[in-house]
Amino acid sequence: MHFEDFDDDLSGEMEDFETLLNKSFEESEVDSNKMVKGVIVSITDEDVMIDVGSKIEGKIPVDEIKDAQGNLKFKAGDEIDVLLTGHRGERPNISYKKAIINAKKTAFIEANKENLEDMEIHGRIVRKNKGGYILEADEIEFFLPRSLAAFRDDERPDGKEYDARIVKYDEANGSIIISRRAILNERRKARREMLKKIVDDKEVMQGEIKKIKSYGMFVDVGGGVEGLVHYSEISYKGPVNPASIYKEGDTVEVIAIDFDKKTKKLSLSIKAAQPDPWKDIAEQLEEGDTIAVTVSNIEPYGVFVDLGNEIEGFLHISELSWEKNLKHPTDVVKVGDEIDTEVIELDLENRKLRVSLKRLQPKPFEGFMKANKEGDTVKGTVTTITDFGAFVKISGIEGLLHNEDASWDNKKCGELFKVGDEVEVVITK
């Protein structure tokens, strides 16, 4: 199949990025923030009053100037840096904690100025603001505008971790804009290109088994691409239970065999990535050949045998023995037995192989004919009684004893014998 018709719906994601960025700066709540010097006026058990040059002193919680052990880091009269974020009435809104965060952000911008834009980060959403979300990574806060967040309507991002890309920054006010949408677009594009190559090239790839189900295995082949190996695509022997062969985390070789453009589901095959053993036996076997096989599974109706090359044949119960009344295959073979069989059907088109065990064994009647002749007196066992006589087994061969040959007084076999009785008879024909 070809990939040119595949549509990953990227067009809906490719918005006017410059417009979004400009809007993001308008939405950012840090645009009016600025670092100012303040002097500690007083410290109580709950608050710290700080003079930042306004008519009224600013106030911060005392915990902001305590260290990890709960000790005060400053005293009244000390000068400290605080972040001025606006005013409530005439009282300035200030924060020492945010000043520390802002200082780290400024240092981060300075250290990475040459390659800051397009840098990828990983962090956790710590809070919302009026225009989007604040994502924290390595104690540095980044602004994720709602328009660049690409969250689903039902998604609750608070406290969750995400990847994002830095798309713009303003050194003057310390604002760093990040975009999760940019990362998602890049990954969708990379996945689309990866899928196109996988489907069109049909190359053997290595993948990691991520999840095993009864119907198959999900395999990651890299680049954010995952496909299903159906249980019928694992082995040339036929459908198998994946968990009996593999475990999650195993590495397997696979090849792409189908891609559903509607559901965007990729189908993979393990067996298609391996040499086809049926092509080999087409040149090596023909009906009538004798082959050694191993009993791999036993069912009431027959036996599955392994040729040792990813091919499984079938030995029907009727081909196990010349014994007509065989009740179960386990009366003849058990799992693991190595036996010689004759190929009686080789259907390469339908990948079907049938073998026979009894055809390599002497036919009981031929042996009986060599050992006995008409007129011989032999012993046998009654196996069945009918209205017209009884069947008697002699050396593996059943013969018919008619009622008129059972006795001189015209008694029927049912009156004279029961199943299991041993009788002495003469071969008449």
Short mmCIF file of C-alpha atoms in Angstrom, two decimals, residues 285-296 303-308 311-316 319-321 332-333 337-345 353-361:
data_model
loop_
_atom_site.label_atom_id
_atom_site.label_comp_id
_atom_site.label_asym_id
_atom_site.label_seq_id
_atom_site.Cartn_x
_atom_site.Cartn_y
_atom_site.Cartn_z
CA LEU A 285 9.02 -32.47 0.27
CA GLU A 286 6.35 -34.17 -1.76
CA GLU A 287 3.47 -36.47 -0.93
CA GLY A 288 4.65 -39.95 -0.01
CA ASP A 289 7.89 -38.78 1.64
CA THR A 290 8.76 -39.94 5.15
CA ILE A 291 9.60 -37.17 7.64
CA ALA A 292 10.55 -37.13 11.31
CA VAL A 293 8.29 -34.93 13.46
CA THR A 294 7.73 -34.10 17.13
CA VAL A 295 4.32 -34.29 18.79
CA SER A 296 3.60 -30.71 19.93
CA VAL A 303 -2.27 -34.63 16.85
CA PHE A 304 -0.30 -31.52 15.85
CA VAL A 305 3.29 -32.24 14.92
CA ASP A 306 6.29 -29.91 14.65
CA LEU A 307 8.69 -30.20 11.73
CA GLY A 308 11.27 -28.08 13.57
CA ILE A 311 5.85 -25.46 10.22
CA GLU A 312 3.22 -27.53 11.97
CA GLY A 313 1.50 -30.51 10.43
CA PHE A 314 -1.63 -32.41 11.43
CA LEU A 315 -2.00 -36.10 12.13
CA HIS A 316 -5.68 -37.07 12.26
CA GLU A 319 -4.14 -41.87 10.64
CA LEU A 320 -2.60 -42.86 13.95
CA SER A 321 -3.27 -46.58 13.89
CA VAL A 332 -0.70 -44.15 20.81
CA VAL A 333 1.48 -41.03 21.34
CA ASP A 337 7.35 -38.03 21.14
CA GLU A 338 9.53 -38.09 18.03
CA ILE A 339 7.91 -40.19 15.33
CA ASP A 340 8.34 -40.98 11.64
CA THR A 341 5.34 -40.13 9.48
CA GLU A 342 4.35 -40.19 5.83
CA VAL A 343 3.30 -37.00 4.02
CA ILE A 344 -0.23 -37.61 2.70
CA GLU A 345 -1.18 -34.02 1.79
CA LEU A 353 0.37 -30.34 5.73
CA ARG A 354 -1.17 -33.68 6.74
CA VAL A 355 0.80 -36.73 7.77
CA SER A 356 0.08 -40.35 8.65
CA LEU A 357 1.65 -42.67 11.19
CA LYS A 358 -0.26 -45.84 10.38
CA ARG A 359 0.80 -45.85 6.72
CA LEU A 360 4.37 -46.57 7.78
CA GLN A 361 3.17 -49.56 9.81
#
